């Protein structure tokens, strides 16, 4: 494996528990059931997400009061549990966004300096 370890969701280079702000954002956009969330995670960089991991994260977030759920009838098949964002989840999402902005700033500074260093090496003395 390269220098980046995988997060618990198996995504190299992503912060640990990155699935949490992703799920909160997705249910903020639209209350959804687990399978829909699994499909929409790809748009946030969460590829190859384990369905079991997704449902464990949703259950934990529901126990923590970040999301709520209700059973809703389905046009095809049994009722589905639909997740929605709670007020506490919205506060938590804002906090995560701030943390990710700061992480983006720090990583950006590193990459800028890295690229400058290699340009100087390529230019020579």
mmCIF file with all atom_site columns, N, CA and C in Angstrom, residues 10-85:
data_model
loop_
_atom_site.group_PDB
_atom_site.id
_atom_site.type_symbol
_atom_site.label_atom_id
_atom_site.label_alt_id
_atom_site.label_comp_id
_atom_site.label_asym_id
_atom_site.label_entity_id
_atom_site.label_seq_id
_atom_site.pdbx_PDB_ins_code
_atom_site.Cartn_x
_atom_site.Cartn_y
_atom_site.Cartn_z
_atom_site.occupancy
_atom_site.B_iso_or_equiv
_atom_site.pdbx_formal_charge
_atom_site.auth_seq_id
_atom_site.auth_comp_id
_atom_site.auth_asym_id
_atom_site.auth_atom_id
_atom_site.pdbx_PDB_model_num
ATOM 1   N N  . UNK A 1 10 ? -12.556 2.302  3.821  1.00 0.00 ? 10 UNK A N  1
ATOM 2   C CA . UNK A 1 10 ? -11.776 1.746  2.735  1.00 0.00 ? 10 UNK A CA 1
ATOM 3   C C  . UNK A 1 10 ? -11.413 2.739  1.653  1.00 0.00 ? 10 UNK A C  1
ATOM 4   N N  . UNK A 1 11 ? -11.477 4.007  1.926  1.00 0.00 ? 11 UNK A N  1
ATOM 5   C CA . UNK A 1 11 ? -11.173 5.037  0.939  1.00 0.00 ? 11 UNK A CA 1
ATOM 6   C C  . UNK A 1 11 ? -9.833  5.676  1.279  1.00 0.00 ? 11 UNK A C  1
ATOM 7   N N  . UNK A 1 12 ? -8.797  5.364  0.517  1.00 0.00 ? 12 UNK A N  1
ATOM 8   C CA . UNK A 1 12 ? -7.462  5.900  0.786  1.00 0.00 ? 12 UNK A CA 1
ATOM 9   C C  . UNK A 1 12 ? -7.466  7.418  0.706  1.00 0.00 ? 12 UNK A C  1
ATOM 10  N N  . UNK A 1 13 ? -6.824  8.041  1.673  1.00 0.00 ? 13 UNK A N  1
ATOM 11  C CA . UNK A 1 13 ? -6.643  9.482  1.665  1.00 0.00 ? 13 UNK A CA 1
ATOM 12  C C  . UNK A 1 13 ? -7.781  10.301 2.245  1.00 0.00 ? 13 UNK A C  1
ATOM 13  N N  . UNK A 1 14 ? -8.884  9.685  2.575  1.00 0.00 ? 14 UNK A N  1
ATOM 14  C CA . UNK A 1 14 ? -10.008 10.434 3.139  1.00 0.00 ? 14 UNK A CA 1
ATOM 15  C C  . UNK A 1 14 ? -9.922  10.446 4.657  1.00 0.00 ? 14 UNK A C  1
ATOM 16  N N  . UNK A 1 15 ? -10.406 11.527 5.279  1.00 0.00 ? 15 UNK A N  1
ATOM 17  C CA . UNK A 1 15 ? -10.387 11.567 6.748  1.00 0.00 ? 15 UNK A CA 1
ATOM 18  C C  . UNK A 1 15 ? -11.214 10.431 7.344  1.00 0.00 ? 15 UNK A C  1
ATOM 19  N N  . UNK A 1 16 ? -10.800 9.987  8.512  1.00 0.00 ? 16 UNK A N  1
ATOM 20  C CA . UNK A 1 16 ? -11.568 8.957  9.219  1.00 0.00 ? 16 UNK A CA 1
ATOM 21  C C  . UNK A 1 16 ? -12.983 9.481  9.450  1.00 0.00 ? 16 UNK A C  1
ATOM 22  N N  . UNK A 1 17 ? -13.948 8.629  9.283  1.00 0.00 ? 17 UNK A N  1
ATOM 23  C CA . UNK A 1 17 ? -15.368 8.962  9.455  1.00 0.00 ? 17 UNK A CA 1
ATOM 24  C C  . UNK A 1 17 ? -15.886 9.961  8.424  1.00 0.00 ? 17 UNK A C  1
ATOM 25  N N  . UNK A 1 18 ? -15.213 10.100 7.300  1.00 0.00 ? 18 UNK A N  1
ATOM 26  C CA . UNK A 1 18 ? -15.651 11.016 6.243  1.00 0.00 ? 18 UNK A CA 1
ATOM 27  C C  . UNK A 1 18 ? -17.066 10.685 5.769  1.00 0.00 ? 18 UNK A C  1
ATOM 28  N N  . UNK A 1 19 ? -17.474 9.445  5.946  1.00 0.00 ? 19 UNK A N  1
ATOM 29  C CA . UNK A 1 19 ? -18.826 9.062  5.539  1.00 0.00 ? 19 UNK A CA 1
ATOM 30  C C  . UNK A 1 19 ? -19.883 9.862  6.304  1.00 0.00 ? 19 UNK A C  1
ATOM 31  N N  . UNK A 1 20 ? -19.601 10.244 7.537  1.00 0.00 ? 20 UNK A N  1
ATOM 32  C CA . UNK A 1 20 ? -20.597 10.953 8.346  1.00 0.00 ? 20 UNK A CA 1
ATOM 33  C C  . UNK A 1 20 ? -20.999 12.295 7.743  1.00 0.00 ? 20 UNK A C  1
ATOM 34  N N  . UNK A 1 21 ? -20.060 13.211 7.461  1.00 0.00 ? 21 UNK A N  1
ATOM 35  C CA . UNK A 1 21 ? -20.508 14.461 6.848  1.00 0.00 ? 21 UNK A CA 1
ATOM 36  C C  . UNK A 1 21 ? -21.126 14.240 5.474  1.00 0.00 ? 21 UNK A C  1
ATOM 37  N N  . UNK A 1 22 ? -20.642 13.219 4.761  1.00 0.00 ? 22 UNK A N  1
ATOM 38  C CA . UNK A 1 22 ? -21.232 12.926 3.449  1.00 0.00 ? 22 UNK A CA 1
ATOM 39  C C  . UNK A 1 22 ? -22.699 12.538 3.594  1.00 0.00 ? 22 UNK A C  1
ATOM 40  N N  . UNK A 1 23 ? -22.985 11.638 4.517  1.00 0.00 ? 23 UNK A N  1
ATOM 41  C CA . UNK A 1 23 ? -24.372 11.208 4.721  1.00 0.00 ? 23 UNK A CA 1
ATOM 42  C C  . UNK A 1 23 ? -25.241 12.352 5.223  1.00 0.00 ? 23 UNK A C  1
ATOM 43  N N  . UNK A 1 24 ? -24.710 13.157 6.129  1.00 0.00 ? 24 UNK A N  1
ATOM 44  C CA . UNK A 1 24 ? -25.487 14.293 6.629  1.00 0.00 ? 24 UNK A CA 1
ATOM 45  C C  . UNK A 1 24 ? -25.819 15.265 5.503  1.00 0.00 ? 24 UNK A C  1
ATOM 46  N N  . UNK A 1 25 ? -24.856 15.529 4.640  1.00 0.00 ? 25 UNK A N  1
ATOM 47  C CA . UNK A 1 25 ? -25.101 16.425 3.514  1.00 0.00 ? 25 UNK A CA 1
ATOM 48  C C  . UNK A 1 25 ? -26.155 15.840 2.573  1.00 0.00 ? 25 UNK A C  1
ATOM 49  N N  . UNK A 1 26 ? -26.040 14.552 2.287  1.00 0.00 ? 26 UNK A N  1
ATOM 50  C CA . UNK A 1 26 ? -26.995 13.922 1.368  1.00 0.00 ? 26 UNK A CA 1
ATOM 51  C C  . UNK A 1 26 ? -28.416 13.924 1.921  1.00 0.00 ? 26 UNK A C  1
ATOM 52  N N  . UNK A 1 27 ? -28.582 13.637 3.219  1.00 0.00 ? 27 UNK A N  1
ATOM 53  C CA . UNK A 1 27 ? -29.945 13.648 3.767  1.00 0.00 ? 27 UNK A CA 1
ATOM 54  C C  . UNK A 1 27 ? -30.444 15.073 3.962  1.00 0.00 ? 27 UNK A C  1
ATOM 55  N N  . UNK A 1 28 ? -29.528 16.045 4.063  1.00 0.00 ? 28 UNK A N  1
ATOM 56  C CA . UNK A 1 28 ? -29.934 17.460 4.094  1.00 0.00 ? 28 UNK A CA 1
ATOM 57  C C  . UNK A 1 28 ? -30.488 17.864 2.732  1.00 0.00 ? 28 UNK A C  1
ATOM 58  N N  . UNK A 1 29 ? -29.819 17.394 1.671  1.00 0.00 ? 29 UNK A N  1
ATOM 59  C CA . UNK A 1 29 ? -30.291 17.685 0.315  1.00 0.00 ? 29 UNK A CA 1
ATOM 60  C C  . UNK A 1 29 ? -31.658 17.057 0.063  1.00 0.00 ? 29 UNK A C  1
ATOM 61  N N  . UNK A 1 30 ? -31.805 15.819 0.541  1.00 0.00 ? 30 UNK A N  1
ATOM 62  C CA . UNK A 1 30 ? -33.052 15.087 0.298  1.00 0.00 ? 30 UNK A CA 1
ATOM 63  C C  . UNK A 1 30 ? -33.135 13.895 1.250  1.00 0.00 ? 30 UNK A C  1
ATOM 64  N N  . UNK A 1 31 ? -34.173 13.820 2.091  1.00 0.00 ? 31 UNK A N  1
ATOM 65  C CA . UNK A 1 31 ? -34.333 12.618 2.917  1.00 0.00 ? 31 UNK A CA 1
ATOM 66  C C  . UNK A 1 31 ? -34.328 11.384 2.014  1.00 0.00 ? 31 UNK A C  1
ATOM 67  N N  . UNK A 1 32 ? -33.610 10.352 2.428  1.00 0.00 ? 32 UNK A N  1
ATOM 68  C CA . UNK A 1 32 ? -33.372 9.210  1.544  1.00 0.00 ? 32 UNK A CA 1
ATOM 69  C C  . UNK A 1 32 ? -33.297 7.915  2.325  1.00 0.00 ? 32 UNK A C  1
ATOM 70  N N  . UNK A 1 33 ? -33.482 6.813  1.618  1.00 0.00 ? 33 UNK A N  1
ATOM 71  C CA . UNK A 1 33 ? -33.292 5.491  2.204  1.00 0.00 ? 33 UNK A CA 1
ATOM 72  C C  . UNK A 1 33 ? -31.858 5.036  1.928  1.00 0.00 ? 33 UNK A C  1
ATOM 73  N N  . UNK A 1 34 ? -31.434 3.999  2.612  1.00 0.00 ? 34 UNK A N  1
ATOM 74  C CA . UNK A 1 34 ? -30.048 3.557  2.557  1.00 0.00 ? 34 UNK A CA 1
ATOM 75  C C  . UNK A 1 34 ? -29.517 3.270  1.170  1.00 0.00 ? 34 UNK A C  1
ATOM 76  N N  . UNK A 1 35 ? -30.284 2.563  0.352  1.00 0.00 ? 35 UNK A N  1
ATOM 77  C CA . UNK A 1 35 ? -29.789 2.208  -0.979 1.00 0.00 ? 35 UNK A CA 1
ATOM 78  C C  . UNK A 1 35 ? -29.569 3.456  -1.824 1.00 0.00 ? 35 UNK A C  1
ATOM 79  N N  . UNK A 1 36 ? -30.468 4.416  -1.730 1.00 0.00 ? 36 UNK A N  1
ATOM 80  C CA . UNK A 1 36 ? -30.308 5.671  -2.469 1.00 0.00 ? 36 UNK A CA 1
ATOM 81  C C  . UNK A 1 36 ? -29.047 6.400  -1.999 1.00 0.00 ? 36 UNK A C  1
ATOM 82  N N  . UNK A 1 37 ? -28.823 6.433  -0.702 1.00 0.00 ? 37 UNK A N  1
ATOM 83  C CA . UNK A 1 37 ? -27.626 7.084  -0.160 1.00 0.00 ? 37 UNK A CA 1
ATOM 84  C C  . UNK A 1 37 ? -26.363 6.390  -0.660 1.00 0.00 ? 37 UNK A C  1
ATOM 85  N N  . UNK A 1 38 ? -26.392 5.072  -0.701 1.00 0.00 ? 38 UNK A N  1
ATOM 86  C CA . UNK A 1 38 ? -25.249 4.301  -1.188 1.00 0.00 ? 38 UNK A CA 1
ATOM 87  C C  . UNK A 1 38 ? -24.896 4.705  -2.616 1.00 0.00 ? 38 UNK A C  1
ATOM 88  N N  . UNK A 1 39 ? -25.906 4.856  -3.459 1.00 0.00 ? 39 UNK A N  1
ATOM 89  C CA . UNK A 1 39 ? -25.671 5.249  -4.853 1.00 0.00 ? 39 UNK A CA 1
ATOM 90  C C  . UNK A 1 39 ? -25.158 6.686  -4.951 1.00 0.00 ? 39 UNK A C  1
ATOM 91  N N  . UNK A 1 40 ? -25.670 7.581  -4.127 1.00 0.00 ? 40 UNK A N  1
ATOM 92  C CA . UNK A 1 40 ? -25.307 9.003  -4.203 1.00 0.00 ? 40 UNK A CA 1
ATOM 93  C C  . UNK A 1 40 ? -23.946 9.312  -3.581 1.00 0.00 ? 40 UNK A C  1
ATOM 94  N N  . UNK A 1 41 ? -23.426 8.425  -2.752 1.00 0.00 ? 41 UNK A N  1
ATOM 95  C CA . UNK A 1 41 ? -22.118 8.644  -2.131 1.00 0.00 ? 41 UNK A CA 1
ATOM 96  C C  . UNK A 1 41 ? -20.998 8.745  -3.160 1.00 0.00 ? 41 UNK A C  1
ATOM 97  N N  . UNK A 1 42 ? -21.158 8.091  -4.283 1.00 0.00 ? 42 UNK A N  1
ATOM 98  C CA . UNK A 1 42 ? -20.129 8.112  -5.325 1.00 0.00 ? 42 UNK A CA 1
ATOM 99  C C  . UNK A 1 42 ? -19.815 9.541  -5.759 1.00 0.00 ? 42 UNK A C  1
ATOM 100 N N  . UNK A 1 43 ? -20.817 10.395 -5.789 1.00 0.00 ? 43 UNK A N  1
ATOM 101 C CA . UNK A 1 43 ? -20.624 11.782 -6.188 1.00 0.00 ? 43 UNK A CA 1
ATOM 102 C C  . UNK A 1 43 ? -19.804 12.595 -5.195 1.00 0.00 ? 43 UNK A C  1
ATOM 103 N N  . UNK A 1 44 ? -19.566 12.035 -4.003 1.00 0.00 ? 44 UNK A N  1
ATOM 104 C CA . UNK A 1 44 ? -18.761 12.715 -2.985 1.00 0.00 ? 44 UNK A CA 1
ATOM 105 C C  . UNK A 1 44 ? -17.424 12.000 -2.758 1.00 0.00 ? 44 UNK A C  1
ATOM 106 N N  . UNK A 1 45 ? -17.033 11.182 -3.709 1.00 0.00 ? 45 UNK A N  1
ATOM 107 C CA . UNK A 1 45 ? -15.741 10.514 -3.617 1.00 0.00 ? 45 UNK A CA 1
ATOM 108 C C  . UNK A 1 45 ? -15.739 9.211  -2.845 1.00 0.00 ? 45 UNK A C  1
ATOM 109 N N  . UNK A 1 46 ? -16.890 8.745  -2.415 1.00 0.00 ? 46 UNK A N  1
ATOM 110 C CA . UNK A 1 46 ? -16.975 7.505  -1.640 1.00 0.00 ? 46 UNK A CA 1
ATOM 111 C C  . UNK A 1 46 ? -17.312 6.352  -2.577 1.00 0.00 ? 46 UNK A C  1
ATOM 112 N N  . UNK A 1 47 ? -16.287 5.803  -3.187 1.00 0.00 ? 47 UNK A N  1
ATOM 113 C CA . UNK A 1 47 ? -16.482 4.687  -4.108 1.00 0.00 ? 47 UNK A CA 1
ATOM 114 C C  . UNK A 1 47 ? -16.306 3.375  -3.351 1.00 0.00 ? 47 UNK A C  1
ATOM 115 N N  . UNK A 1 48 ? -16.939 2.339  -3.838 1.00 0.00 ? 48 UNK A N  1
ATOM 116 C CA . UNK A 1 48 ? -16.820 1.001  -3.253 1.00 0.00 ? 48 UNK A CA 1
ATOM 117 C C  . UNK A 1 48 ? -17.248 0.960  -1.787 1.00 0.00 ? 48 UNK A C  1
ATOM 118 N N  . UNK A 1 49 ? -18.232 1.740  -1.437 1.00 0.00 ? 49 UNK A N  1
ATOM 119 C CA . UNK A 1 49 ? -18.712 1.767  -0.050 1.00 0.00 ? 49 UNK A CA 1
ATOM 120 C C  . UNK A 1 49 ? -19.374 0.446  0.296  1.00 0.00 ? 49 UNK A C  1
ATOM 121 N N  . UNK A 1 50 ? -18.993 -0.113 1.415  1.00 0.00 ? 50 UNK A N  1
ATOM 122 C CA . UNK A 1 50 ? -19.591 -1.345 1.908  1.00 0.00 ? 50 UNK A CA 1
ATOM 123 C C  . UNK A 1 50 ? -20.987 -1.034 2.445  1.00 0.00 ? 50 UNK A C  1
ATOM 124 N N  . UNK A 1 51 ? -22.036 -1.685 1.923  1.00 0.00 ? 51 UNK A N  1
ATOM 125 C CA . UNK A 1 51 ? -23.394 -1.407 2.417  1.00 0.00 ? 51 UNK A CA 1
ATOM 126 C C  . UNK A 1 51 ? -23.527 -1.611 3.925  1.00 0.00 ? 51 UNK A C  1
ATOM 127 N N  . UNK A 1 52 ? -22.866 -2.619 4.467  1.00 0.00 ? 52 UNK A N  1
ATOM 128 C CA . UNK A 1 52 ? -22.929 -2.846 5.909  1.00 0.00 ? 52 UNK A CA 1
ATOM 129 C C  . UNK A 1 52 ? -22.358 -1.665 6.685  1.00 0.00 ? 52 UNK A C  1
ATOM 130 N N  . UNK A 1 53 ? -21.262 -1.102 6.190  1.00 0.00 ? 53 UNK A N  1
ATOM 131 C CA . UNK A 1 53 ? -20.654 0.065  6.824  1.00 0.00 ? 53 UNK A CA 1
ATOM 132 C C  . UNK A 1 53 ? -21.570 1.270  6.770  1.00 0.00 ? 53 UNK A C  1
ATOM 133 N N  . UNK A 1 54 ? -22.272 1.420  5.649  1.00 0.00 ? 54 UNK A N  1
ATOM 134 C CA . UNK A 1 54 ? -23.210 2.534  5.505  1.00 0.00 ? 54 UNK A CA 1
ATOM 135 C C  . UNK A 1 54 ? -24.333 2.420  6.534  1.00 0.00 ? 54 UNK A C  1
ATOM 136 N N  . UNK A 1 55 ? -24.920 1.234  6.652  1.00 0.00 ? 55 UNK A N  1
ATOM 137 C CA . UNK A 1 55 ? -26.031 1.065  7.598  1.00 0.00 ? 55 UNK A CA 1
ATOM 138 C C  . UNK A 1 55 ? -25.560 1.170  9.050  1.00 0.00 ? 55 UNK A C  1
ATOM 139 N N  . UNK A 1 56 ? -24.342 0.709  9.340  1.00 0.00 ? 56 UNK A N  1
ATOM 140 C CA . UNK A 1 56 ? -23.797 0.879  10.702 1.00 0.00 ? 56 UNK A CA 1
ATOM 141 C C  . UNK A 1 56 ? -23.635 2.360  11.021 1.00 0.00 ? 56 UNK A C  1
ATOM 142 N N  . UNK A 1 57 ? -23.126 3.122  10.046 1.00 0.00 ? 57 UNK A N  1
ATOM 143 C CA . UNK A 1 57 ? -22.946 4.568  10.249 1.00 0.00 ? 57 UNK A CA 1
ATOM 144 C C  . UNK A 1 57 ? -24.296 5.245  10.465 1.00 0.00 ? 57 UNK A C  1
ATOM 145 N N  . UNK A 1 58 ? -25.300 4.885  9.673  1.00 0.00 ? 58 UNK A N  1
ATOM 146 C CA . UNK A 1 58 ? -26.629 5.483  9.827  1.00 0.00 ? 58 UNK A CA 1
ATOM 147 C C  . UNK A 1 58 ? -27.229 5.160  11.195 1.00 0.00 ? 58 UNK A C  1
ATOM 148 N N  . UNK A 1 59 ? -27.092 3.902  11.632 1.00 0.00 ? 59 UNK A N  1
ATOM 149 C CA . UNK A 1 59 ? -27.625 3.521  12.949 1.00 0.00 ? 59 UNK A CA 1
ATOM 150 C C  . UNK A 1 59 ? -26.927 4.294  14.066 1.00 0.00 ? 59 UNK A C  1
ATOM 151 N N  . UNK A 1 60 ? -25.600 4.396  13.975 1.00 0.00 ? 60 UNK A N  1
ATOM 152 C CA . UNK A 1 60 ? -24.849 5.126  15.004 1.00 0.00 ? 60 UNK A CA 1
ATOM 153 C C  . UNK A 1 60 ? -25.252 6.596  15.011 1.00 0.00 ? 60 UNK A C  1
ATOM 154 N N  . UNK A 1 61 ? -25.399 7.190  13.841 1.00 0.00 ? 61 UNK A N  1
ATOM 155 C CA . UNK A 1 61 ? -25.779 8.599  13.759 1.00 0.00 ? 61 UNK A CA 1
ATOM 156 C C  . UNK A 1 61 ? -27.199 8.812  14.266 1.00 0.00 ? 61 UNK A C  1
ATOM 157 N N  . UNK A 1 62 ? -28.063 7.834  14.059 1.00 0.00 ? 62 UNK A N  1
ATOM 158 C CA . UNK A 1 62 ? -29.424 7.954  14.587 1.00 0.00 ? 62 UNK A CA 1
ATOM 159 C C  . UNK A 1 62 ? -29.403 7.868  16.116 1.00 0.00 ? 62 UNK A C  1
ATOM 160 N N  . UNK A 1 63 ? -28.613 6.965  16.663 1.00 0.00 ? 63 UNK A N  1
ATOM 161 C CA . UNK A 1 63 ? -28.505 6.853  18.123 1.00 0.00 ? 63 UNK A CA 1
ATOM 162 C C  . UNK A 1 63 ? -27.931 8.125  18.738 1.00 0.00 ? 63 UNK A C  1
ATOM 163 N N  . UNK A 1 64 ? -27.064 8.814  17.993 1.00 0.00 ? 64 UNK A N  1
ATOM 164 C CA . UNK A 1 64 ? -26.457 10.059 18.474 1.00 0.00 ? 64 UNK A CA 1
ATOM 165 C C  . UNK A 1 64 ? -27.355 11.271 18.233 1.00 0.00 ? 64 UNK A C  1
ATOM 166 N N  . UNK A 1 65 ? -28.483 11.068 17.564 1.00 0.00 ? 65 UNK A N  1
ATOM 167 C CA . UNK A 1 65 ? -29.415 12.162 17.323 1.00 0.00 ? 65 UNK A CA 1
ATOM 168 C C  . UNK A 1 65 ? -29.070 13.049 16.137 1.00 0.00 ? 65 UNK A C  1
ATOM 169 N N  . UNK A 1 66 ? -28.165 12.592 15.268 1.00 0.00 ? 66 UNK A N  1
ATOM 170 C CA . UNK A 1 66 ? -27.772 13.391 14.105 1.00 0.00 ? 66 UNK A CA 1
ATOM 171 C C  . UNK A 1 66 ? -28.741 13.233 12.942 1.00 0.00 ? 66 UNK A C  1
ATOM 172 N N  . UNK A 1 67 ? -29.345 12.059 12.839 1.00 0.00 ? 67 UNK A N  1
ATOM 173 C CA . UNK A 1 67 ? -30.378 11.802 11.831 1.00 0.00 ? 67 UNK A CA 1
ATOM 174 C C  . UNK A 1 67 ? -31.555 11.135 12.523 1.00 0.00 ? 67 UNK A C  1
ATOM 175 N N  . UNK A 1 68 ? -32.705 11.257 11.913 1.00 0.00 ? 68 UNK A N  1
ATOM 176 C CA . UNK A 1 68 ? -33.892 10.543 12.349 1.00 0.00 ? 68 UNK A CA 1
ATOM 177 C C  . UNK A 1 68 ? -34.338 9.659  11.200 1.00 0.00 ? 68 UNK A C  1
ATOM 178 N N  . UNK A 1 69 ? -35.260 8.756  11.470 1.00 0.00 ? 69 UNK A N  1
ATOM 179 C CA . UNK A 1 69 ? -35.758 7.904  10.390 1.00 0.00 ? 69 UNK A CA 1
ATOM 180 C C  . UNK A 1 69 ? -37.229 7.591  10.607 1.00 0.00 ? 69 UNK A C  1
ATOM 181 N N  . UNK A 1 70 ? -37.861 7.215  9.531  1.00 0.00 ? 70 UNK A N  1
ATOM 182 C CA . UNK A 1 70 ? -39.257 6.760  9.585  1.00 0.00 ? 70 UNK A CA 1
ATOM 183 C C  . UNK A 1 70 ? -39.461 5.767  8.444  1.00 0.00 ? 70 UNK A C  1
ATOM 184 N N  . UNK A 1 71 ? -40.384 4.867  8.666  1.00 0.00 ? 71 UNK A N  1
ATOM 185 C CA . UNK A 1 71 ? -40.705 3.884  7.637  1.00 0.00 ? 71 UNK A CA 1
ATOM 186 C C  . UNK A 1 71 ? -41.708 4.507  6.684  1.00 0.00 ? 71 UNK A C  1
ATOM 187 N N  . UNK A 1 72 ? -41.430 4.383  5.397  1.00 0.00 ? 72 UNK A N  1
ATOM 188 C CA . UNK A 1 72 ? -42.327 4.923  4.377  1.00 0.00 ? 72 UNK A CA 1
ATOM 189 C C  . UNK A 1 72 ? -42.658 3.832  3.373  1.00 0.00 ? 72 UNK A C  1
ATOM 190 N N  . UNK A 1 73 ? -43.899 3.830  2.879  1.00 0.00 ? 73 UNK A N  1
ATOM 191 C CA . UNK A 1 73 ? -44.276 2.817  1.897  1.00 0.00 ? 73 UNK A CA 1
ATOM 192 C C  . UNK A 1 73 ? -43.460 2.962  0.617  1.00 0.00 ? 73 UNK A C  1
ATOM 193 N N  . UNK A 1 74 ? -43.254 1.841  -0.033 1.00 0.00 ? 74 UNK A N  1
ATOM 194 C CA . UNK A 1 74 ? -42.517 1.819  -1.295 1.00 0.00 ? 74 UNK A CA 1
ATOM 195 C C  . UNK A 1 74 ? -43.465 1.391  -2.403 1.00 0.00 ? 74 UNK A C  1
ATOM 196 N N  . UNK A 1 75 ? -43.304 1.972  -3.578 1.00 0.00 ? 75 UNK A N  1
ATOM 197 C CA . UNK A 1 75 ? -44.157 1.596  -4.712 1.00 0.00 ? 75 UNK A CA 1
ATOM 198 C C  . UNK A 1 75 ? -43.895 0.164  -5.143 1.00 0.00 ? 75 UNK A C  1
ATOM 199 N N  . UNK A 1 76 ? -42.658 -0.276 -4.978 1.00 0.00 ? 76 UNK A N  1
ATOM 200 C CA . UNK A 1 76 ? -42.295 -1.637 -5.374 1.00 0.00 ? 76 UNK A CA 1
ATOM 201 C C  . UNK A 1 76 ? -41.620 -2.325 -4.197 1.00 0.00 ? 76 UNK A C  1
ATOM 202 N N  . UNK A 1 77 ? -42.369 -3.128 -3.466 1.00 0.00 ? 77 UNK A N  1
ATOM 203 C CA . UNK A 1 77 ? -41.769 -3.871 -2.374 1.00 0.00 ? 77 UNK A CA 1
ATOM 204 C C  . UNK A 1 77 ? -42.161 -3.368 -1.001 1.00 0.00 ? 77 UNK A C  1
ATOM 205 N N  . UNK A 1 78 ? -41.427 -3.839 0.000  1.00 0.00 ? 78 UNK A N  1
ATOM 206 C CA . UNK A 1 78 ? -41.754 -3.493 1.385  1.00 0.00 ? 78 UNK A CA 1
ATOM 207 C C  . UNK A 1 78 ? -41.425 -2.037 1.705  1.00 0.00 ? 78 UNK A C  1
ATOM 208 N N  . UNK A 1 79 ? -41.942 -1.540 2.832  1.00 0.00 ? 79 UNK A N  1
ATOM 209 C CA . UNK A 1 79 ? -41.621 -0.171 3.245  1.00 0.00 ? 79 UNK A CA 1
ATOM 210 C C  . UNK A 1 79 ? -40.109 0.009  3.416  1.00 0.00 ? 79 UNK A C  1
ATOM 211 N N  . UNK A 1 80 ? -39.671 1.243  3.249  1.00 0.00 ? 80 UNK A N  1
ATOM 212 C CA . UNK A 1 80 ? -38.246 1.565  3.380  1.00 0.00 ? 80 UNK A CA 1
ATOM 213 C C  . UNK A 1 80 ? -38.051 2.575  4.501  1.00 0.00 ? 80 UNK A C  1
ATOM 214 N N  . UNK A 1 81 ? -36.934 2.428  5.197  1.00 0.00 ? 81 UNK A N  1
ATOM 215 C CA . UNK A 1 81 ? -36.584 3.390  6.240  1.00 0.00 ? 81 UNK A CA 1
ATOM 216 C C  . UNK A 1 81 ? -35.934 4.590  5.564  1.00 0.00 ? 81 UNK A C  1
ATOM 217 N N  . UNK A 1 82 ? -36.543 5.751  5.738  1.00 0.00 ? 82 UNK A N  1
ATOM 218 C CA . UNK A 1 82 ? -36.034 6.983  5.141  1.00 0.00 ? 82 UNK A CA 1
ATOM 219 C C  . UNK A 1 82 ? -35.402 7.831  6.236  1.00 0.00 ? 82 UNK A C  1
ATOM 220 N N  . UNK A 1 83 ? -34.195 8.305  5.966  1.00 0.00 ? 83 UNK A N  1
ATOM 221 C CA . UNK A 1 83 ? -33.426 9.096  6.937  1.00 0.00 ? 83 UNK A CA 1
ATOM 222 C C  . UNK A 1 83 ? -33.537 10.575 6.617  1.00 0.00 ? 83 UNK A C  1
ATOM 223 N N  . UNK A 1 84 ? -33.602 11.391 7.674  1.00 0.00 ? 84 UNK A N  1
ATOM 224 C CA . UNK A 1 84 ? -33.656 12.846 7.528  1.00 0.00 ? 84 UNK A CA 1
ATOM 225 C C  . UNK A 1 84 ? -32.707 13.480 8.546  1.00 0.00 ? 84 UNK A C  1
ATOM 226 N N  . UNK A 1 85 ? -32.315 14.704 8.284  1.00 0.00 ? 85 UNK A N  1
ATOM 227 C CA . UNK A 1 85 ? -31.382 15.430 9.138  1.00 0.00 ? 85 UNK A CA 1
ATOM 228 C C  . UNK A 1 85 ? -32.116 16.041 10.328 1.00 0.00 ? 85 UNK A C  1
#
